[in-house]
Structure formats: structure tokens, C-alpha cells
Amino acid sequence: MSAARLQVSRRQRATPYTPRVEALGVSGFAVVNHTILPKGFGRSEQLDYLHLREHVQLWDVGCERQVELAGADAARLAQWLTPRDLRDMQPGQCRYAPLVDEQGGMLNDPVILKLADNRFRLSIADADIGLWAQGLALGRGLDVTVDEPDVWPLAVQGPKSDDLAARVFGDAVRDIGFFRFTWLEYAGHEYLVARSGFSRQGGFEVYVEGFERGAPLWDALWEAGSDLDIAPGYPNLIERIEGGLLSYGNEMTRANNPFECNLDKFCRVDGAIDCIGRDALAEIARSGPARRIRGVIFDGEPSPPCRHPWPLAVAGVAAGAITSAAFSPRFERNVALGMLERDFWEPGTRVSVDCGDGSERRGIVSHLPMEEADAGL
Ligand code: THG
């Protein structure tokens, strides 16, 4: 691995947790939403994966920036931004939602939080949605403000998350339903705690309000976890590939539509809602997508990281491309996500994978989330 050391200045924003992850030996960062995201702590991603599936981890996900819509037209703007039907959404709910342009091209896939009837937050993936939303609000003359509030998400992930969070916020955390949130008190302050996160191992995301409250909350959770085998973590590539969690900019870009991303169930295309891209999406829904994101499991040496899409072929015919790949200690195979052309997207289809390292590897298309039975190469 040789990407020269990232130089961090004010533009690559640090988070309230950065000094804590540095003290714990963070070994690398990515940049997401102009904010640094830890990507390792000196041991292999395989070991971090095994730990995540068994214990509990604290993740600095301050890069999950919030785009807040507030005012009389906040609900109208939120609905205009996404084809997901938000009309029945209640305060205290989170919803995963595609954002698309007027041609149906994916712009983002945030978690939307409804705080009140006139107040929403979009917890965004890596693209500048604040600019898009503010431009739309100005152009349409909407009565809404668009801001990035001083909010710094911190994730608690892994099977011991309930026990850890309960020690800090009380047993009320156990009653939070999936993709719901509530306000809970710790040391005299209220914290928005949601049952969500970028893993399939269970857990919470705390949306910490006020940069200065970040480090004290990190410390409280860290100390409360000392007998739970707590470790620092980060969105784990192996775990998210197996779980089928998509990464905007990797699995999909503006060149893809939500159907290609398997987000059909989050697209209301019957004209019932007023959203950008409605007609384009209705047309794509009629013809059906030409390709879809699938899992791919492939053999050979542990995969290098996928920095450009790797071609997939079936009997010499172009079948799609891998977009993310890693070696899974559980499957003892490489696991990957990729875009498969329609004729080749059926799970069980045998493909050949070109990782760009000169080797041709045998692969098989899989369901998402991946199942053990999918690995039968
Ligand atoms: N948490 C928060 N913000 C985020 C992410 C997050 N912003 C960036 C990025 N991650 C957005 N992408 C995703 C992708 C998948 C999910 C959440 C955010 C996710 N999906 C579940 C699934 O696909 O099964 C649940 C979907 C549903 O039922 O609504 O959790 O991780 N705060």
C-alpha cells in the first residue's frame, strides 16, 4: 500500500475525535465530505472485522456531515430531493433515501432524520448536497434554511453495543427501534441517539451537538467499554461488502440510477410525490435497469484494493465491473461488490475477474447480503 501520507489542513477537516484516534494509533485516513475518516489502527482489516463481529467498536464518523433543512418549506424541499415517499415520516424516524438529479442519476444516499415537522437532517455520503439543496431552495424561492450544523456523529457498532451504550445513556437505549432515534441524557446534556450505522452487526449512532462535547463523550464510552473488549474501529470494508452496504462514489456515481443500485423499494414513481427526476425514474422503471449491483466472490491471492473498476467477463464477453473488493477471513475467499450487466446478474453466474495484477481469477455472482452458500466456487 503506497499512497503517500495525506497532509491535513483546515480543508481536510478534523473531528472532535481526531485526537483520540491519534492517541490510539490510527494508521491512515480517508477523506469524506472534506473531513478525515480513520481507516485503520495498525492491525489488519481482517482482525478488525473479526473483532467487530464479536465485541464492540467506537467509530469516528464525524465525516457523516449533516445537511439541515429548517423552516416552513423544509418538508417540501426534503421530498423534492428524494424519490422516497416521506409523507408518512414521523419525528424520531430515520430513512435511508436515494437523492437523484433530473435524469435519475444518483447524487447521494443519505440517512434522513426527521426532527420535527419543519426540520430535517440529511446525513450524507461523500458529495456536496448542501450546495445542491441551497441552490434548489433559492431557485424555487422556498422558505427554508440549508445549513451544516455543528453535529459530529460517533458510532458504536458490534454485538455488545446495547450493553455499552446502556452504561452511558441508561437502559432506554435498548428500547430504540431500528432506524429510530431519541434524545438521551448524559452528564447534564441531551444527545440524539439512533439505532443505525454502517455495519450489519448492530449498534448506535450518536449525533453529538457541539464540537466540544465530542471528546468527553468518546472518553465516557471508551472507559465504559474497558471490560467489554472495546476497540477503535471504522467502517469495515469486508463487513460492508458481505452486508451489501453501498458506498457512494465507489459502488455508484451520478452515472447510475437507483434501480441499478437495488434501491427500487425507495423509489415512488407513480406520480404521487413531487420529486426531482420523477419522470426519468418512471421511464427507467418501465424498461428496467440494464445492470445491477451484485456481490461477487472470487478466488486467488488476497485481493488488492479496487481503485478503478475491474472488468468482469463471461466467456470473453464484458459482463460488468468490480467496484470494491477485500479478502474475507470468514469465506476464505475474496468478496466484492460490482455492477453486473443484465444477462449476467443472476446469482450463481460464473465470471472471470481481472484485478489488474496480471492474474485471471474465477468468481461467482452472489446475493446481497452474502450467504455462506454463495461461496461455492
Ligand atoms: N450513517 C449515517 N450517515 C451516513 C451513513 C451511515 N451517511 C453516509 C452513508 N452512511 C450513507 N449510506 C448508507 C448506506 C446504507 C445504510 C445507511 C447509510 C443502511 N442501510 C440499511 C440497509 O440497506 O439494509 C437500512 C435501510 C433501511 O431499511 O432503510 O443502514 O451509515 N448516519
PDB file of N, CA, C and O in Angstrom, residues 86-144:
ATOM      1  N   LEU A  86     -41.763  10.403   1.680  1.00  0.00           N
ATOM      2  CA  LEU A  86     -41.528  10.820   3.073  1.00  0.00           C
ATOM      3  C   LEU A  86     -42.810  11.304   3.746  1.00  0.00           C
ATOM      4  O   LEU A  86     -42.778  11.763   4.885  1.00  0.00           O
ATOM      5  N   ARG A  87     -43.949  11.208   3.027  1.00  0.00           N
ATOM      6  CA  ARG A  87     -45.156  11.868   3.531  1.00  0.00           C
ATOM      7  C   ARG A  87     -45.627  11.336   4.872  1.00  0.00           C
ATOM      8  O   ARG A  87     -46.200  12.071   5.668  1.00  0.00           O
ATOM      9  N   ASP A  88     -45.395  10.044   5.118  1.00  0.00           N
ATOM     10  CA  ASP A  88     -45.864   9.463   6.382  1.00  0.00           C
ATOM     11  C   ASP A  88     -44.750   9.404   7.432  1.00  0.00           C
ATOM     12  O   ASP A  88     -44.899   8.768   8.470  1.00  0.00           O
ATOM     13  N   MET A  89     -43.636  10.077   7.179  1.00  0.00           N
ATOM     14  CA  MET A  89     -42.498  10.007   8.112  1.00  0.00           C
ATOM     15  C   MET A  89     -42.818  10.802   9.378  1.00  0.00           C
ATOM     16  O   MET A  89     -43.378  11.897   9.319  1.00  0.00           O
ATOM     17  N   GLN A  90     -42.436  10.222  10.528  1.00  0.00           N
ATOM     18  CA  GLN A  90     -42.719  10.846  11.820  1.00  0.00           C
ATOM     19  C   GLN A  90     -41.423  11.355  12.463  1.00  0.00           C
ATOM     20  O   GLN A  90     -40.365  10.766  12.242  1.00  0.00           O
ATOM     21  N   PRO A  91     -41.518  12.397  13.282  1.00  0.00           N
ATOM     22  CA  PRO A  91     -40.332  12.791  14.054  1.00  0.00           C
ATOM     23  C   PRO A  91     -39.826  11.591  14.862  1.00  0.00           C
ATOM     24  O   PRO A  91     -40.628  10.802  15.387  1.00  0.00           O
ATOM     25  N   GLY A  92     -38.503  11.417  14.907  1.00  0.00           N
ATOM     26  CA  GLY A  92     -37.931  10.263  15.600  1.00  0.00           C
ATOM     27  C   GLY A  92     -37.609   9.114  14.672  1.00  0.00           C
ATOM     28  O   GLY A  92     -37.076   8.098  15.101  1.00  0.00           O
ATOM     29  N   GLN A  93     -37.928   9.281  13.366  1.00  0.00           N
ATOM     30  CA  GLN A  93     -37.604   8.228  12.391  1.00  0.00           C
ATOM     31  C   GLN A  93     -36.409   8.622  11.533  1.00  0.00           C
ATOM     32  O   GLN A  93     -36.182   9.797  11.260  1.00  0.00           O
ATOM     33  N   CYS A  94     -35.670   7.590  11.106  1.00  0.00           N
ATOM     34  CA  CYS A  94     -34.593   7.734  10.116  1.00  0.00           C
ATOM     35  C   CYS A  94     -35.046   6.998   8.855  1.00  0.00           C
ATOM     36  O   CYS A  94     -35.713   5.971   8.962  1.00  0.00           O
ATOM     37  N   ARG A  95     -34.678   7.505   7.700  1.00  0.00           N
ATOM     38  CA  ARG A  95     -34.959   6.793   6.462  1.00  0.00           C
ATOM     39  C   ARG A  95     -33.778   6.884   5.516  1.00  0.00           C
ATOM     40  O   ARG A  95     -33.288   7.978   5.247  1.00  0.00           O
ATOM     41  N   TYR A  96     -33.359   5.723   5.032  1.00  0.00           N
ATOM     42  CA  TYR A  96     -32.323   5.649   4.000  1.00  0.00           C
ATOM     43  C   TYR A  96     -32.979   6.026   2.682  1.00  0.00           C
ATOM     44  O   TYR A  96     -34.034   5.486   2.341  1.00  0.00           O
ATOM     45  N   ALA A  97     -32.395   6.978   1.948  1.00  0.00           N
ATOM     46  CA  ALA A  97     -33.087   7.509   0.773  1.00  0.00           C
ATOM     47  C   ALA A  97     -32.111   7.896  -0.333  1.00  0.00           C
ATOM     48  O   ALA A  97     -31.134   8.598  -0.080  1.00  0.00           O
ATOM     49  N   PRO A  98     -32.387   7.470  -1.577  1.00  0.00           N
ATOM     50  CA  PRO A  98     -31.572   7.967  -2.692  1.00  0.00           C
ATOM     51  C   PRO A  98     -31.893   9.430  -2.979  1.00  0.00           C
ATOM     52  O   PRO A  98     -33.047   9.852  -2.831  1.00  0.00           O
ATOM     53  N   LEU A  99     -30.895  10.209  -3.372  1.00  0.00           N
ATOM     54  CA  LEU A  99     -31.101  11.540  -3.941  1.00  0.00           C
ATOM     55  C   LEU A  99     -30.676  11.438  -5.396  1.00  0.00           C
ATOM     56  O   LEU A  99     -29.628  10.858  -5.689  1.00  0.00           O
ATOM     57  N   VAL A 100     -31.483  11.982  -6.301  1.00  0.00           N
ATOM     58  CA  VAL A 100     -31.155  11.876  -7.729  1.00  0.00           C
ATOM     59  C   VAL A 100     -31.276  13.231  -8.419  1.00  0.00           C
ATOM     60  O   VAL A 100     -31.955  14.132  -7.915  1.00  0.00           O
ATOM     61  N   ASP A 101     -30.625  13.351  -9.587  1.00  0.00           N
ATOM     62  CA  ASP A 101     -30.770  14.559 -10.400  1.00  0.00           C
ATOM     63  C   ASP A 101     -31.977  14.387 -11.336  1.00  0.00           C
ATOM     64  O   ASP A 101     -32.707  13.402 -11.237  1.00  0.00           O
ATOM     65  N   GLU A 102     -32.160  15.340 -12.244  1.00  0.00           N
ATOM     66  CA  GLU A 102     -33.368  15.343 -13.071  1.00  0.00           C
ATOM     67  C   GLU A 102     -33.403  14.192 -14.071  1.00  0.00           C
ATOM     68  O   GLU A 102     -34.446  13.860 -14.609  1.00  0.00           O
ATOM     69  N   GLN A 103     -32.239  13.549 -14.286  1.00  0.00           N
ATOM     70  CA  GLN A 103     -32.210  12.375 -15.170  1.00  0.00           C
ATOM     71  C   GLN A 103     -32.248  11.071 -14.393  1.00  0.00           C
ATOM     72  O   GLN A 103     -32.093   9.990 -14.969  1.00  0.00           O
ATOM     73  N   GLY A 104     -32.380  11.172 -13.086  1.00  0.00           N
ATOM     74  CA  GLY A 104     -32.406   9.967 -12.261  1.00  0.00           C
ATOM     75  C   GLY A 104     -31.029   9.509 -11.833  1.00  0.00           C
ATOM     76  O   GLY A 104     -30.887   8.424 -11.263  1.00  0.00           O
ATOM     77  N   GLY A 105     -29.993  10.314 -12.088  1.00  0.00           N
ATOM     78  CA  GLY A 105     -28.621   9.939 -11.689  1.00  0.00           C
ATOM     79  C   GLY A 105     -28.421  10.108 -10.188  1.00  0.00           C
ATOM     80  O   GLY A 105     -28.827  11.121  -9.621  1.00  0.00           O
ATOM     81  N   MET A 106     -27.766   9.135  -9.597  1.00  0.00           N
ATOM     82  CA  MET A 106     -27.583   9.150  -8.133  1.00  0.00           C
ATOM     83  C   MET A 106     -26.655  10.302  -7.703  1.00  0.00           C
ATOM     84  O   MET A 106     -25.539  10.433  -8.209  1.00  0.00           O
ATOM     85  N   LEU A 107     -27.116  11.098  -6.760  1.00  0.00           N
ATOM     86  CA  LEU A 107     -26.293  12.186  -6.208  1.00  0.00           C
ATOM     87  C   LEU A 107     -25.822  11.872  -4.793  1.00  0.00           C
ATOM     88  O   LEU A 107     -24.840  12.444  -4.325  1.00  0.00           O
ATOM     89  N   ASN A 108     -26.539  10.982  -4.113  1.00  0.00           N
ATOM     90  CA  ASN A 108     -26.199  10.659  -2.735  1.00  0.00           C
ATOM     91  C   ASN A 108     -27.174   9.600  -2.238  1.00  0.00           C
ATOM     92  O   ASN A 108     -28.164   9.301  -2.905  1.00  0.00           O
ATOM     93  N   ASP A 109     -26.856   9.017  -1.077  1.00  0.00           N
ATOM     94  CA  ASP A 109     -27.776   8.057  -0.446  1.00  0.00           C
ATOM     95  C   ASP A 109     -27.761   8.271   1.062  1.00  0.00           C
ATOM     96  O   ASP A 109     -27.310   7.429   1.820  1.00  0.00           O
ATOM     97  N   PRO A 110     -28.263   9.442   1.508  1.00  0.00           N
ATOM     98  CA  PRO A 110     -28.184   9.759   2.934  1.00  0.00           C
ATOM     99  C   PRO A 110     -29.167   8.972   3.782  1.00  0.00           C
ATOM    100  O   PRO A 110     -30.121   8.378   3.275  1.00  0.00           O
ATOM    101  N   VAL A 111     -28.922   9.021   5.085  1.00  0.00           N
ATOM    102  CA  VAL A 111     -29.937   8.699   6.074  1.00  0.00           C
ATOM    103  C   VAL A 111     -30.626  10.024   6.398  1.00  0.00           C
ATOM    104  O   VAL A 111     -29.957  10.989   6.766  1.00  0.00           O
ATOM    105  N   ILE A 112     -31.944  10.068   6.204  1.00  0.00           N
ATOM    106  CA  ILE A 112     -32.698  11.286   6.523  1.00  0.00           C
ATOM    107  C   ILE A 112     -33.295  11.135   7.917  1.00  0.00           C
ATOM    108  O   ILE A 112     -33.886  10.098   8.240  1.00  0.00           O
ATOM    109  N   LEU A 113     -33.104  12.144   8.756  1.00  0.00           N
ATOM    110  CA  LEU A 113     -33.705  12.157  10.097  1.00  0.00           C
ATOM    111  C   LEU A 113     -34.758  13.253  10.121  1.00  0.00           C
ATOM    112  O   LEU A 113     -34.489  14.384   9.685  1.00  0.00           O
ATOM    113  N   LYS A 114     -35.945  12.916  10.627  1.00  0.00           N
ATOM    114  CA  LYS A 114     -36.979  13.938  10.807  1.00  0.00           C
ATOM    115  C   LYS A 114     -36.973  14.353  12.269  1.00  0.00           C
ATOM    116  O   LYS A 114     -37.316  13.547  13.150  1.00  0.00           O
ATOM    117  N   LEU A 115     -36.563  15.588  12.536  1.00  0.00           N
ATOM    118  CA  LEU A 115     -36.509  16.068  13.924  1.00  0.00           C
ATOM    119  C   LEU A 115     -37.850  16.651  14.348  1.00  0.00           C
ATOM    120  O   LEU A 115     -38.251  16.516  15.495  1.00  0.00           O
ATOM    121  N   ALA A 116     -38.506  17.335  13.404  1.00  0.00           N
ATOM    122  CA  ALA A 116     -39.814  17.956  13.656  1.00  0.00           C
ATOM    123  C   ALA A 116     -40.462  18.149  12.296  1.00  0.00           C
ATOM    124  O   ALA A 116     -39.808  17.950  11.262  1.00  0.00           O
ATOM    125  N   ASP A 117     -41.723  18.538  12.282  1.00  0.00           N
ATOM    126  CA  ASP A 117     -42.436  18.668  11.011  1.00  0.00           C
ATOM    127  C   ASP A 117     -41.746  19.641  10.059  1.00  0.00           C
ATOM    128  O   ASP A 117     -41.851  19.500   8.844  1.00  0.00           O
ATOM    129  N   ASN A 118     -41.037  20.631  10.627  1.00  0.00           N
ATOM    130  CA  ASN A 118     -40.371  21.622   9.782  1.00  0.00           C
ATOM    131  C   ASN A 118     -38.851  21.561   9.911  1.00  0.00           C
ATOM    132  O   ASN A 118     -38.161  22.549   9.682  1.00  0.00           O
ATOM    133  N   ARG A 119     -38.337  20.376  10.290  1.00  0.00           N
ATOM    134  CA  ARG A 119     -36.881  20.270  10.488  1.00  0.00           C
ATOM    135  C   ARG A 119     -36.389  18.861  10.175  1.00  0.00           C
ATOM    136  O   ARG A 119     -36.812  17.890  10.812  1.00  0.00           O
ATOM    137  N   PHE A 120     -35.516  18.780   9.175  1.00  0.00           N
ATOM    138  CA  PHE A 120     -34.941  17.505   8.721  1.00  0.00           C
ATOM    139  C   PHE A 120     -33.428  17.610   8.685  1.00  0.00           C
ATOM    140  O   PHE A 120     -32.874  18.691   8.486  1.00  0.00           O
ATOM    141  N   ARG A 121     -32.771  16.462   8.856  1.00  0.00           N
ATOM    142  CA  ARG A 121     -31.336  16.417   8.596  1.00  0.00           C
ATOM    143  C   ARG A 121     -31.055  15.294   7.613  1.00  0.00           C
ATOM    144  O   ARG A 121     -31.604  14.199   7.754  1.00  0.00           O
ATOM    145  N   LEU A 122     -30.173  15.591   6.655  1.00  0.00           N
ATOM    146  CA  LEU A 122     -29.703  14.573   5.720  1.00  0.00           C
ATOM    147  C   LEU A 122     -28.275  14.226   6.131  1.00  0.00           C
ATOM    148  O   LEU A 122     -27.390  15.081   6.086  1.00  0.00           O
ATOM    149  N   SER A 123     -28.083  12.998   6.576  1.00  0.00           N
ATOM    150  CA  SER A 123     -26.760  12.539   6.994  1.00  0.00           C
ATOM    151  C   SER A 123     -26.082  11.946   5.769  1.00  0.00           C
ATOM    152  O   SER A 123     -26.324  10.801   5.399  1.00  0.00           O
ATOM    153  N   ILE A 124     -25.243  12.760   5.125  1.00  0.00           N
ATOM    154  CA  ILE A 124     -24.878  12.486   3.726  1.00  0.00           C
ATOM    155  C   ILE A 124     -23.627  11.630   3.543  1.00  0.00           C
ATOM    156  O   ILE A 124     -22.725  11.609   4.371  1.00  0.00           O
ATOM    157  N   ALA A 125     -23.598  10.952   2.386  1.00  0.00           N
ATOM    158  CA  ALA A 125     -22.399  10.304   1.862  1.00  0.00           C
ATOM    159  C   ALA A 125     -21.588  11.360   1.108  1.00  0.00           C
ATOM    160  O   ALA A 125     -21.965  12.533   1.069  1.00  0.00           O
ATOM    161  N   ASP A 126     -20.487  10.920   0.497  1.00  0.00           N
ATOM    162  CA  ASP A 126     -19.476  11.851   0.016  1.00  0.00           C
ATOM    163  C   ASP A 126     -19.850  12.612  -1.261  1.00  0.00           C
ATOM    164  O   ASP A 126     -19.386  12.269  -2.349  1.00  0.00           O
ATOM    165  N   ALA A 127     -20.647  13.652  -1.134  1.00  0.00           N
ATOM    166  CA  ALA A 127     -20.945  14.596  -2.228  1.00  0.00           C
ATOM    167  C   ALA A 127     -21.605  15.828  -1.598  1.00  0.00           C
ATOM    168  O   ALA A 127     -22.307  15.705  -0.597  1.00  0.00           O
ATOM    169  N   ASP A 128     -21.391  16.996  -2.229  1.00  0.00           N
ATOM    170  CA  ASP A 128     -21.765  18.275  -1.605  1.00  0.00           C
ATOM    171  C   ASP A 128     -23.247  18.611  -1.742  1.00  0.00           C
ATOM    172  O   ASP A 128     -23.628  19.522  -2.485  1.00  0.00           O
ATOM    173  N   ILE A 129     -24.059  17.897  -1.016  1.00  0.00           N
ATOM    174  CA  ILE A 129     -25.509  18.061  -1.138  1.00  0.00           C
ATOM    175  C   ILE A 129     -26.008  19.393  -0.581  1.00  0.00           C
ATOM    176  O   ILE A 129     -27.036  19.915  -1.017  1.00  0.00           O
ATOM    177  N   GLY A 130     -25.270  19.983   0.367  1.00  0.00           N
ATOM    178  CA  GLY A 130     -25.670  21.292   0.892  1.00  0.00           C
ATOM    179  C   GLY A 130     -25.775  22.326  -0.225  1.00  0.00           C
ATOM    180  O   GLY A 130     -26.710  23.137  -0.243  1.00  0.00           O
ATOM    181  N   LEU A 131     -24.844  22.303  -1.165  1.00  0.00           N
ATOM    182  CA  LEU A 131     -24.860  23.271  -2.272  1.00  0.00           C
ATOM    183  C   LEU A 131     -26.056  23.036  -3.189  1.00  0.00           C
ATOM    184  O   LEU A 131     -26.732  23.972  -3.611  1.00  0.00           O
ATOM    185  N   TRP A 132     -26.285  21.781  -3.509  1.00  0.00           N
ATOM    186  CA  TRP A 132     -27.442  21.386  -4.351  1.00  0.00           C
ATOM    187  C   TRP A 132     -28.748  21.829  -3.683  1.00  0.00           C
ATOM    188  O   TRP A 132     -29.579  22.504  -4.295  1.00  0.00           O
ATOM    189  N   ALA A 133     -28.892  21.522  -2.406  1.00  0.00           N
ATOM    190  CA  ALA A 133     -30.139  21.831  -1.692  1.00  0.00           C
ATOM    191  C   ALA A 133     -30.348  23.346  -1.589  1.00  0.00           C
ATOM    192  O   ALA A 133     -31.452  23.849  -1.792  1.00  0.00           O
ATOM    193  N   GLN A 134     -29.278  24.075  -1.300  1.00  0.00           N
ATOM    194  CA  GLN A 134     -29.417  25.528  -1.176  1.00  0.00           C
ATOM    195  C   GLN A 134     -29.734  26.158  -2.530  1.00  0.00           C
ATOM    196  O   GLN A 134     -30.545  27.092  -2.620  1.00  0.00           O
ATOM    197  N   GLY A 135     -29.118  25.651  -3.590  1.00  0.00           N
ATOM    198  CA  GLY A 135     -29.414  26.155  -4.928  1.00  0.00           C
ATOM    199  C   GLY A 135     -30.873  25.919  -5.298  1.00  0.00           C
ATOM    200  O   GLY A 135     -31.537  26.806  -5.843  1.00  0.00           O
ATOM    201  N   LEU A 136     -31.371  24.746  -4.982  1.00  0.00           N
ATOM    202  CA  LEU A 136     -32.774  24.443  -5.271  1.00  0.00           C
ATOM    203  C   LEU A 136     -33.711  25.339  -4.475  1.00  0.00           C
ATOM    204  O   LEU A 136     -34.702  25.848  -5.002  1.00  0.00           O
ATOM    205  N   ALA A 137     -33.377  25.554  -3.196  1.00  0.00           N
ATOM    206  CA  ALA A 137     -34.226  26.383  -2.333  1.00  0.00           C
ATOM    207  C   ALA A 137     -34.265  27.820  -2.852  1.00  0.00           C
ATOM    208  O   ALA A 137     -35.333  28.443  -2.931  1.00  0.00           O
ATOM    209  N   LEU A 138     -33.100  28.342  -3.240  1.00  0.00           N
ATOM    210  CA  LEU A 138     -33.030  29.710  -3.772  1.00  0.00           C
ATOM    211  C   LEU A 138     -33.784  29.813  -5.088  1.00  0.00           C
ATOM    212  O   LEU A 138     -34.593  30.721  -5.287  1.00  0.00           O
ATOM    213  N   GLY A 139     -33.531  28.872  -5.979  1.00  0.00           N
ATOM    214  CA  GLY A 139     -34.140  28.920  -7.303  1.00  0.00           C
ATOM    215  C   GLY A 139     -35.645  28.810  -7.259  1.00  0.00           C
ATOM    216  O   GLY A 139     -36.340  29.388  -8.084  1.00  0.00           O
ATOM    217  N   ARG A 140     -36.136  28.069  -6.299  1.00  0.00           N
ATOM    218  CA  ARG A 140     -37.579  27.855  -6.214  1.00  0.00           C
ATOM    219  C   ARG A 140     -38.242  28.800  -5.210  1.00  0.00           C
ATOM    220  O   ARG A 140     -39.450  28.738  -5.013  1.00  0.00           O
ATOM    221  N   GLY A 141     -37.427  29.654  -4.585  1.00  0.00           N
ATOM    222  CA  GLY A 141     -37.972  30.629  -3.638  1.00  0.00           C
ATOM    223  C   GLY A 141     -38.619  29.992  -2.422  1.00  0.00           C
ATOM    224  O   GLY A 141     -39.666  30.451  -1.945  1.00  0.00           O
ATOM    225  N   LEU A 142     -37.995  28.936  -1.897  1.00  0.00           N
ATOM    226  CA  LEU A 142     -38.594  28.233  -0.757  1.00  0.00           C
ATOM    227  C   LEU A 142     -38.252  28.919   0.557  1.00  0.00           C
ATOM    228  O   LEU A 142     -37.184  29.520   0.710  1.00  0.00           O
ATOM    229  N   ASP A 143     -39.174  28.789   1.505  1.00  0.00           N
ATOM    230  CA  ASP A 143     -38.983  29.348   2.848  1.00  0.00           C
ATOM    231  C   ASP A 143     -38.292  28.284   3.711  1.00  0.00           C
ATOM    232  O   ASP A 143     -38.935  27.554   4.463  1.00  0.00           O
ATOM    233  N   VAL A 144     -36.964  28.167   3.529  1.00  0.00           N
ATOM    234  CA  VAL A 144     -36.207  27.130   4.224  1.00  0.00           C
ATOM    235  C   VAL A 144     -34.742  27.567   4.318  1.00  0.00           C
ATOM    236  O   VAL A 144     -34.228  28.203   3.395  1.00  0.00           O
TER     237      VAL A 144
END
